[in-house]
PDB file of C-alpha atoms in Angstrom:
ATOM      1  CA  MET Y  23      -0.006  -0.059  -0.010  1.00 48.00           C
ATOM      2  CA  MET Y  24       2.888   2.415   0.784  1.00 49.00           C
ATOM      3  CA  TRP Y  25       4.111   2.174  -2.850  1.00 51.00           C
ATOM      4  CA  LEU Y  26       0.781   3.838  -3.947  1.00 50.00           C
ATOM      5  CA  VAL Y  27       1.100   6.808  -1.606  1.00 51.00           C
ATOM      6  CA  LEU Y  28       4.519   7.936  -2.862  1.00 51.00           C
ATOM      7  CA  PRO Y  29       3.517   8.724  -6.491  1.00 53.00           C
ATOM      8  CA  VAL Y  30       0.421  10.557  -5.263  1.00 51.00           C
ATOM      9  CA  CYS Y  31       2.507  12.674  -2.894  1.00 53.00           C
ATOM     10  CA  LEU Y  32       5.072  13.432  -5.587  1.00 52.00           C
ATOM     11  CA  ALA Y  33       2.328  14.378  -8.026  1.00 55.00           C
ATOM     12  CA  GLY Y  34       0.817  16.806  -5.330  1.00 61.00           C
ATOM     13  CA  THR Y  35       4.311  18.334  -4.876  1.00 65.00           C
ATOM     14  CA  ALA Y  36       4.688  18.875  -8.686  1.00 66.00           C
ATOM     15  CA  VAL Y  37       1.204  20.439  -8.800  1.00 67.00           C
ATOM     16  CA  LYS Y  38       2.030  22.747  -5.994  1.00 70.00           C
ATOM     17  CA  ALA Y  39       5.352  23.767  -7.565  1.00 71.00           C
ATOM     18  CA  GLU Y  40       3.690  24.529 -10.771  1.00 78.00           C
ATOM     19  CA  ALA Y  41       1.006  26.614  -8.939  1.00 80.00           C
ATOM     20  CA  ASP Y  42       3.750  28.446  -7.076  1.00 84.00           C
ATOM     21  CA  ARG Y  43       5.535  29.344 -10.380  1.00 87.00           C
ATOM     22  CA  ALA Y  44       2.234  30.620 -11.869  1.00 90.00           C
ATOM     23  CA  ARG Y  45       1.560  32.675  -8.821  1.00 91.00           C
ATOM     24  CA  LEU Y  46       5.165  34.171  -8.900  1.00 91.00           C
ATOM     25  CA  ALA Y  47       4.834  34.859 -12.680  1.00 91.00           C
ATOM     26  CA  ASP Y  48       1.663  36.854 -12.054  1.00 90.00           C
ATOM     27  CA  LEU Y  49       3.482  38.690  -9.175  1.00 87.00           C
ATOM     28  CA  VAL Y  50       6.228  39.591 -11.721  1.00 90.00           C
ATOM     29  CA  ILE Y  51       3.865  40.956 -14.327  1.00 90.00           C
ATOM     30  CA  GLN Y  52       1.706  42.894 -11.681  1.00 90.00           C
ATOM     31  CA  GLU Y  53       4.389  44.245  -9.371  1.00 90.00           C
ATOM     32  CA  CYS Y  54       7.665  44.276 -11.404  1.00 90.00           C
ATOM     33  CA  GLY Y  55       5.816  45.399 -14.610  1.00 91.00           C
ATOM     34  CA  SER Y  56       4.824  48.544 -12.982  1.00 91.00           C
ATOM     35  CA  CYS Y  57       8.399  49.862 -13.177  1.00 92.00           C
ATOM     36  CA  HIS Y  58      10.155  47.400 -15.589  1.00 94.00           C
ATOM     37  CA  GLY Y  59       7.384  47.555 -18.176  1.00 93.00           C
ATOM     38  CA  LEU Y  60       4.524  44.965 -18.717  1.00 89.00           C
ATOM     39  CA  THR Y  61       6.754  43.130 -21.173  1.00 92.00           C
ATOM     40  CA  LEU Y  62       9.807  43.552 -18.865  1.00 92.00           C
ATOM     41  CA  ARG Y  63      11.704  45.420 -21.626  1.00 95.00           C
ATOM     42  CA  GLY Y  64      12.350  48.434 -19.336  1.00 93.00           C
ATOM     43  CA  GLY Y  65      10.553  51.546 -18.128  1.00 91.00           C
ATOM     44  CA  LEU Y  66      11.418  53.393 -14.915  1.00 89.00           C
ATOM     45  CA  GLY Y  67      13.431  50.304 -14.088  1.00 91.00           C
ATOM     46  CA  ARG Y  68      15.988  48.442 -16.334  1.00 93.00           C
ATOM     47  CA  PRO Y  69      14.842  45.684 -18.683  1.00 95.00           C
ATOM     48  CA  LEU Y  70      14.477  42.266 -17.057  1.00 94.00           C
ATOM     49  CA  THR Y  71      14.602  40.222 -20.286  1.00 94.00           C
ATOM     50  CA  ARG Y  72      16.927  37.132 -20.561  1.00 94.00           C
ATOM     51  CA  GLU Y  73      19.384  39.160 -22.673  1.00 96.00           C
ATOM     52  CA  ALA Y  74      19.548  42.064 -20.224  1.00 95.00           C
ATOM     53  CA  LEU Y  75      20.284  39.669 -17.304  1.00 96.00           C
ATOM     54  CA  GLU Y  76      22.636  37.510 -19.252  1.00 95.00           C
ATOM     55  CA  GLY Y  77      25.779  38.805 -17.510  1.00 94.00           C
ATOM     56  CA  PHE Y  78      24.272  38.544 -13.980  1.00 96.00           C
ATOM     57  CA  PRO Y  79      24.679  35.340 -11.975  1.00 97.00           C
ATOM     58  CA  LEU Y  80      21.404  33.863 -10.711  1.00 96.00           C
ATOM     59  CA  GLU Y  81      22.360  34.633  -7.162  1.00 97.00           C
ATOM     60  CA  THR Y  82      22.987  38.231  -7.931  1.00 97.00           C
ATOM     61  CA  VAL Y  83      19.501  38.537  -9.489  1.00 97.00           C
ATOM     62  CA  ARG Y  84      17.978  36.724  -6.384  1.00 97.00           C
ATOM     63  CA  ASP Y  85      19.720  39.060  -4.064  1.00 98.00           C
ATOM     64  CA  ILE Y  86      18.644  42.200  -5.876  1.00 97.00           C
ATOM     65  CA  ILE Y  87      15.074  40.966  -5.705  1.00 97.00           C
ATOM     66  CA  LEU Y  88      15.373  40.274  -1.994  1.00 97.00           C
ATOM     67  CA  ASP Y  89      17.422  43.321  -0.910  1.00 97.00           C
ATOM     68  CA  GLY Y  90      16.588  45.891  -3.566  1.00 96.00           C
ATOM     69  CA  LEU Y  91      19.125  48.386  -4.839  1.00 94.00           C
ATOM     70  CA  PRO Y  92      19.810  51.256  -2.447  1.00 94.00           C
ATOM     71  CA  GLY Y  93      19.666  54.726  -4.062  1.00 93.00           C
ATOM     72  CA  THR Y  94      17.222  53.452  -6.727  1.00 91.00           C
ATOM     73  CA  PRO Y  95      13.528  52.873  -6.884  1.00 91.00           C
ATOM     74  CA  MET Y  96      14.120  49.074  -6.583  1.00 94.00           C
ATOM     75  CA  PRO Y  97      12.629  48.024  -3.290  1.00 94.00           C
ATOM     76  CA  PRO Y  98      13.551  45.122  -1.117  1.00 97.00           C
ATOM     77  CA  TRP Y  99      11.144  42.200  -1.348  1.00 95.00           C
ATOM     78  CA  ARG Y 100      12.681  40.225   1.481  1.00 96.00           C
ATOM     79  CA  PRO Y 101       9.922  41.070   3.948  1.00 94.00           C
ATOM     80  CA  LEU Y 102       7.316  39.796   1.523  1.00 93.00           C
ATOM     81  CA  MET Y 103       8.851  36.630  -0.054  1.00 94.00           C
ATOM     82  CA  SER Y 104      11.177  33.761   0.786  1.00 95.00           C
ATOM     83  CA  GLU Y 105      14.582  33.167  -0.730  1.00 96.00           C
ATOM     84  CA  LYS Y 106      13.214  30.208  -2.507  1.00 95.00           C
ATOM     85  CA  GLU Y 107      10.476  32.356  -4.118  1.00 95.00           C
ATOM     86  CA  ALA Y 108      13.055  34.894  -5.150  1.00 96.00           C
ATOM     87  CA  SER Y 109      15.218  32.117  -6.646  1.00 96.00           C
ATOM     88  CA  ILE Y 110      12.305  30.870  -8.639  1.00 94.00           C
ATOM     89  CA  ILE Y 111      11.638  34.430  -9.945  1.00 95.00           C
ATOM     90  CA  ALA Y 112      15.332  34.929 -10.791  1.00 97.00           C
ATOM     91  CA  ASP Y 113      15.419  31.677 -12.678  1.00 95.00           C
ATOM     92  CA  MET Y 114      12.281  32.575 -14.667  1.00 93.00           C
ATOM     93  CA  LEU Y 115      13.761  35.961 -15.602  1.00 95.00           C
ATOM     94  CA  LYS Y 116      17.202  34.494 -16.439  1.00 94.00           C
ATOM     95  CA  SER Y 117      15.588  31.765 -18.569  1.00 92.00           C
ATOM     96  CA  GLY Y 118      13.114  34.215 -20.316  1.00 89.00           C
ATOM     97  CA  ALA Y 119      10.133  32.250 -18.997  1.00 80.00           C
TER      98      ALA Y 119
END
């Protein structure tokens, strides 16, 4: 009976991960898009396209999301999201997803 539970748990985890990615993608469009443009090609903030982020390591993008950029309008999101969520967003931006 245990062998039936494991696939169901793993499938539930995959569904939750996909839902988290969709929620975070919506957050990027709604929140980041207000400064970086709805297509993320720039506005008040710099572009967040795959090409624009090419020279930045994933960890740097994650840290900018979490801690903001002092002296710029980029706010810190650390009080509002986890490092894992910021890493998922950074990965989506770096991959152009």
